Short mmCIF file of C-alpha atoms and ligand atoms in Angstrom, two decimals:
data_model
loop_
_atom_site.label_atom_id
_atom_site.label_comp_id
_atom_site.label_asym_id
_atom_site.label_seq_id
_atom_site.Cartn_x
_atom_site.Cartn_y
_atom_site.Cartn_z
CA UNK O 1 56.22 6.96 6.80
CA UNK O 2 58.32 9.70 7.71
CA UNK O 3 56.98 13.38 8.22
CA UNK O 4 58.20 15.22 5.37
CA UNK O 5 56.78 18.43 6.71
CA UNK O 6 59.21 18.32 9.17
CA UNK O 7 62.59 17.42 6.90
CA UNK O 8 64.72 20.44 8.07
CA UNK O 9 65.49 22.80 4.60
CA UNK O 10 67.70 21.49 2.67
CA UNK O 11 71.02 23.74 3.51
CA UNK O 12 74.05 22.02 4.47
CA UNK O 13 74.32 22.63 8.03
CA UNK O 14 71.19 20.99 8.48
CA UNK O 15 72.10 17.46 6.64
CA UNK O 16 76.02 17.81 6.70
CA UNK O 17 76.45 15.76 9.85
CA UNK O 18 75.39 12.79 7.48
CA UNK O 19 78.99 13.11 5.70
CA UNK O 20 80.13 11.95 8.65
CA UNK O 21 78.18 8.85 9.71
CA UNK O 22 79.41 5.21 10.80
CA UNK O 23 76.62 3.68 8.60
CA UNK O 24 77.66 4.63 5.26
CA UNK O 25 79.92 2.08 5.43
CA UNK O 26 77.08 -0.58 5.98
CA UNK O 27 74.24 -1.68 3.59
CA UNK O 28 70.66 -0.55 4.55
CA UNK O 29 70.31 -4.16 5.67
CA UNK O 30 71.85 -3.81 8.96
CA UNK O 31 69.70 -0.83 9.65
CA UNK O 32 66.30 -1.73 8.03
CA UNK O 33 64.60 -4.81 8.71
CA UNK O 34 63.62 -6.76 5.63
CA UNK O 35 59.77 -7.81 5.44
CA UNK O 36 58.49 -10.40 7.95
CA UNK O 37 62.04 -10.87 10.08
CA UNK O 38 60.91 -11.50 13.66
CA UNK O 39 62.45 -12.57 16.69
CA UNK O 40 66.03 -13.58 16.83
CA UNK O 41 66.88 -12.32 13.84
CA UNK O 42 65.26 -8.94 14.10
CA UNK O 43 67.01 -8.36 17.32
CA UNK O 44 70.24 -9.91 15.86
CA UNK O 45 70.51 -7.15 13.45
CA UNK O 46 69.41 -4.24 15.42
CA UNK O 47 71.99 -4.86 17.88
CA UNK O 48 74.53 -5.26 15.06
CA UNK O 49 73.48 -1.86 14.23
CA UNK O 50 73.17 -0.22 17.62
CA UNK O 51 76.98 -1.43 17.76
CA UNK O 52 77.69 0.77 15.23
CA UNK O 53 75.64 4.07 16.20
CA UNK O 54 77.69 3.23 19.39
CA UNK O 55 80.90 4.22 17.75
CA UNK O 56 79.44 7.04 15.77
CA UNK O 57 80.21 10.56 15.65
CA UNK O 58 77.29 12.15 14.83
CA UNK O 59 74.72 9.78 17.05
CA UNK O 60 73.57 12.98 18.82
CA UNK O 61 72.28 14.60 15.53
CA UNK O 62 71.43 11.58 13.97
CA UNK O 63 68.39 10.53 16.68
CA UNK O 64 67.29 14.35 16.86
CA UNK O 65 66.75 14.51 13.24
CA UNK O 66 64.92 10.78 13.80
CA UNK O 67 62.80 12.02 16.10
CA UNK O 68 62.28 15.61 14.71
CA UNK O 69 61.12 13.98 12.09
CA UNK O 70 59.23 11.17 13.02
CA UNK O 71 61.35 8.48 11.42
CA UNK O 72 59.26 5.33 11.87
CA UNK O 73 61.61 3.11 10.04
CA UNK O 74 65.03 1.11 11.38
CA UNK O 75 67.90 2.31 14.05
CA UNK O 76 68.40 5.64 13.78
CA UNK O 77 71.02 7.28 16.90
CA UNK O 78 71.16 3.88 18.13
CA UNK O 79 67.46 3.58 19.11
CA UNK O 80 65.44 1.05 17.25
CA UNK O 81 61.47 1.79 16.21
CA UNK O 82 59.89 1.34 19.30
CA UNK O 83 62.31 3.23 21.51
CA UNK O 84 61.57 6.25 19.70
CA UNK O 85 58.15 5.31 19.60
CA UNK O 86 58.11 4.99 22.90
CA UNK O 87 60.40 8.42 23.58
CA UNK O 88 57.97 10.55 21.42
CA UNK O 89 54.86 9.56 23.05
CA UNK O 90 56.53 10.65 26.35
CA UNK O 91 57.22 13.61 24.88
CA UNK O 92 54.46 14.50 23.07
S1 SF4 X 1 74.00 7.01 14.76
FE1 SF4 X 1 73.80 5.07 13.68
S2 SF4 X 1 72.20 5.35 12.15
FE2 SF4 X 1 72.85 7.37 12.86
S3 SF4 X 1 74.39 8.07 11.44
FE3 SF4 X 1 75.46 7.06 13.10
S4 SF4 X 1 75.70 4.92 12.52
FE4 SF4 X 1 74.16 5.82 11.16
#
């Protein structure tokens, strides 16, 4: 679950860059696995998706908040769960 102690205050210039974003185009579906997909499918989809943060404008600010806040859930700055799993415990 994601940190909410650490959700920046809710002023524009913290959450503006979202107005922006390639994904709001795109159903959650693309970014958010649905229960039990493994494999070839899971990776499938989170490629699909890293396409996309891969043409995005605001894929800088869009993994910092991820990470600032901990988000455990789907491709966020086109890194997938365990990537920034795997970047915050080498940060921590
Ligand atoms: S980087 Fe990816 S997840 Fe983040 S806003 Fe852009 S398209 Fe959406």
């Amino acid at each position: 679950m994601t940190d909410t102690r650490r959700l920046p205050w809710p002023r524009t210039e913290h959450w503006d860059w979202q107005r922006h974003a390639a994904c709001r185009e795109y159903g959650d579906t693309v970014f958010f696995h649905p229960e039990h997909e493994r494999g070839g499918a899971r990776l499938r989809r989170e490629n699909a998706a890293k396409a996309i943060c891969g043409h995005c404008p605001v894929q800088r600010a869009c993994l910092h908040h991820a990470l600032q806040t901990h988000e455990p859930y789907g491709v966020w700055g086109g890194l997938g769960e365990s990537e920034r799993r795997s970047l915050l415990a080498h940060t921590a």
